[in-house]
PDB file of C-alpha atoms in Angstrom:
ATOM      1  CA  MET A 988       0.000   0.000   0.000  1.00  0.00           C
ATOM      2  CA  LEU A 989       2.797   2.462   0.854  1.00  0.00           C
ATOM      3  CA  LYS A 990       4.607   1.816  -2.420  1.00  0.00           C
ATOM      4  CA  SER A 991       1.690   3.255  -4.400  1.00  0.00           C
ATOM      5  CA  MET A 992       1.596   6.484  -2.377  1.00  0.00           C
ATOM      6  CA  THR A 993       3.059   9.710  -3.739  1.00  0.00           C
ATOM      7  CA  MET A 994       5.982  11.293  -1.903  1.00  0.00           C
ATOM      8  CA  ALA A 995       3.679  14.037  -0.631  1.00  0.00           C
ATOM      9  CA  GLU A 996       1.267  11.401   0.739  1.00  0.00           C
ATOM     10  CA  LEU A 997       4.148   9.524   2.388  1.00  0.00           C
ATOM     11  CA  LYS A 998       5.348  12.733   4.054  1.00  0.00           C
ATOM     12  CA  VAL A 999       1.855  13.423   5.407  1.00  0.00           C
ATOM     13  CA  LEU A1000       1.627   9.854   6.702  1.00  0.00           C
ATOM     14  CA  ALA A1001       5.063  10.055   8.367  1.00  0.00           C
ATOM     15  CA  GLU A1002       4.143  13.377   9.989  1.00  0.00           C
ATOM     16  CA  LYS A1003       0.832  11.953  11.224  1.00  0.00           C
ATOM     17  CA  ILE A1004       2.529   8.880  12.697  1.00  0.00           C
ATOM     18  CA  SER A1005       5.193  11.043  14.317  1.00  0.00           C
ATOM     19  CA  ALA A1006       2.666  13.456  15.821  1.00  0.00           C
ATOM     20  CA  ASP A1007       0.092  10.927  17.034  1.00  0.00           C
ATOM     21  CA  ASN A1008       2.048   7.778  17.827  1.00  0.00           C
ATOM     22  CA  ARG A1009       5.399   8.956  19.163  1.00  0.00           C
ATOM     23  CA  SER A1010       6.490   6.501  21.839  1.00  0.00           C
ATOM     24  CA  GLU A1011       9.495   6.660  24.087  1.00  0.00           C
ATOM     25  CA  GLY A1012      12.323   5.043  22.176  1.00  0.00           C
ATOM     26  CA  ILE A1013      11.241   6.395  18.780  1.00  0.00           C
ATOM     27  CA  LYS A1014      13.866   8.880  17.600  1.00  0.00           C
ATOM     28  CA  ASP A1015      12.529   9.859  14.170  1.00  0.00           C
ATOM     29  CA  ILE A1016       9.859   8.911  11.639  1.00  0.00           C
ATOM     30  CA  SER A1017      10.270  10.061   8.047  1.00  0.00           C
ATOM     31  CA  ALA A1018       9.346   9.289   4.461  1.00  0.00           C
ATOM     32  CA  ASN A1019      12.071   7.596   2.409  1.00  0.00           C
ATOM     33  CA  PRO A1020      11.844   8.841  -1.202  1.00  0.00           C
ATOM     34  CA  LEU A1021      14.266   6.206  -2.512  1.00  0.00           C
ATOM     35  CA  THR A1022      12.213   3.239  -1.368  1.00  0.00           C
ATOM     36  CA  GLY A1023       8.716   4.723  -1.146  1.00  0.00           C
ATOM     37  CA  SER A1024       8.467   3.685   2.484  1.00  0.00           C
ATOM     38  CA  ILE A1025       8.352   5.072   5.996  1.00  0.00           C
ATOM     39  CA  THR A1026      11.619   4.934   7.980  1.00  0.00           C
ATOM     40  CA  ILE A1027      11.455   4.600  11.761  1.00  0.00           C
ATOM     41  CA  MET A1028      14.631   5.328  13.730  1.00  0.00           C
ATOM     42  CA  TYR A1029      14.446   3.889  17.233  1.00  0.00           C
ATOM     43  CA  ASP A1030      16.410   2.829  20.302  1.00  0.00           C
ATOM     44  CA  PRO A1031      16.092  -0.976  20.457  1.00  0.00           C
ATOM     45  CA  SER A1032      16.764  -0.988  24.199  1.00  0.00           C
ATOM     46  CA  ALA A1033      13.828   1.365  24.836  1.00  0.00           C
ATOM     47  CA  ILE A1034      11.025  -0.039  22.663  1.00  0.00           C
ATOM     48  CA  ASP A1035       9.706  -3.315  21.276  1.00  0.00           C
ATOM     49  CA  ILE A1036       9.640  -2.185  17.647  1.00  0.00           C
ATOM     50  CA  TYR A1037       7.648  -5.204  16.476  1.00  0.00           C
ATOM     51  CA  ALA A1038       4.834  -4.431  18.932  1.00  0.00           C
ATOM     52  CA  TYR A1039       4.974  -0.750  17.928  1.00  0.00           C
ATOM     53  CA  ILE A1040       4.668  -1.573  14.220  1.00  0.00           C
ATOM     54  CA  LYS A1041       1.888  -4.076  14.939  1.00  0.00           C
ATOM     55  CA  ASP A1042      -0.036  -1.351  16.788  1.00  0.00           C
ATOM     56  CA  LEU A1043       0.516   1.073  13.890  1.00  0.00           C
ATOM     57  CA  ALA A1044      -0.699  -1.499  11.380  1.00  0.00           C
ATOM     58  CA  ALA A1045      -3.861  -2.032  13.441  1.00  0.00           C
ATOM     59  CA  SER A1046      -4.627   1.699  13.679  1.00  0.00           C
ATOM     60  CA  GLU A1047      -7.897   2.485  11.895  1.00  0.00           C
ATOM     61  CA  GLU A1048      -6.931   6.140  11.496  1.00  0.00           C
ATOM     62  CA  LEU A1049      -3.671   5.276   9.724  1.00  0.00           C
ATOM     63  CA  HIS A1050      -5.442   2.675   7.617  1.00  0.00           C
ATOM     64  CA  HIS A1051      -7.881   5.380   6.544  1.00  0.00           C
ATOM     65  CA  LEU A1052      -4.982   7.727   5.667  1.00  0.00           C
ATOM     66  CA  THR A1053      -3.346   5.124   3.428  1.00  0.00           C
ATOM     67  CA  LEU A1054      -6.612   4.450   1.585  1.00  0.00           C
ATOM     68  CA  ARG A1055      -7.806   8.046   1.186  1.00  0.00           C
ATOM     69  CA  GLY A1056      -7.890   9.022  -2.463  1.00  0.00           C
ATOM     70  CA  ARG A1057      -7.064   5.513  -3.715  1.00  0.00           C
ATOM     71  CA  GLU A1058     -10.582   4.621  -4.861  1.00  0.00           C
ATOM     72  CA  ASN A1059     -10.225   6.394  -8.211  1.00  0.00           C
ATOM     73  CA  ARG A1060      -6.621   5.465  -9.002  1.00  0.00           C
ATOM     74  CA  PRO A1061      -6.078   2.908 -11.766  1.00  0.00           C
ATOM     75  CA  TYR A1062      -3.099   1.301  -9.968  1.00  0.00           C
TER      76      TYR A1062
END
């Protein structure tokens, strides 16, 4: 789903995640233009990153953000 997002959409998503879901141990969340993905920099001794990502993936609000505007796209 992220791969089909524009860079502007990825930046908005990264900013939304950073603003709403910043946990202790997360150092930075940003859009990666080279891979079309979100990069999460974190301190592995301070956070269970797998649980954090699982919680993000289950977030209805973030799911809605990734789907917004996709209904009319041919790809």
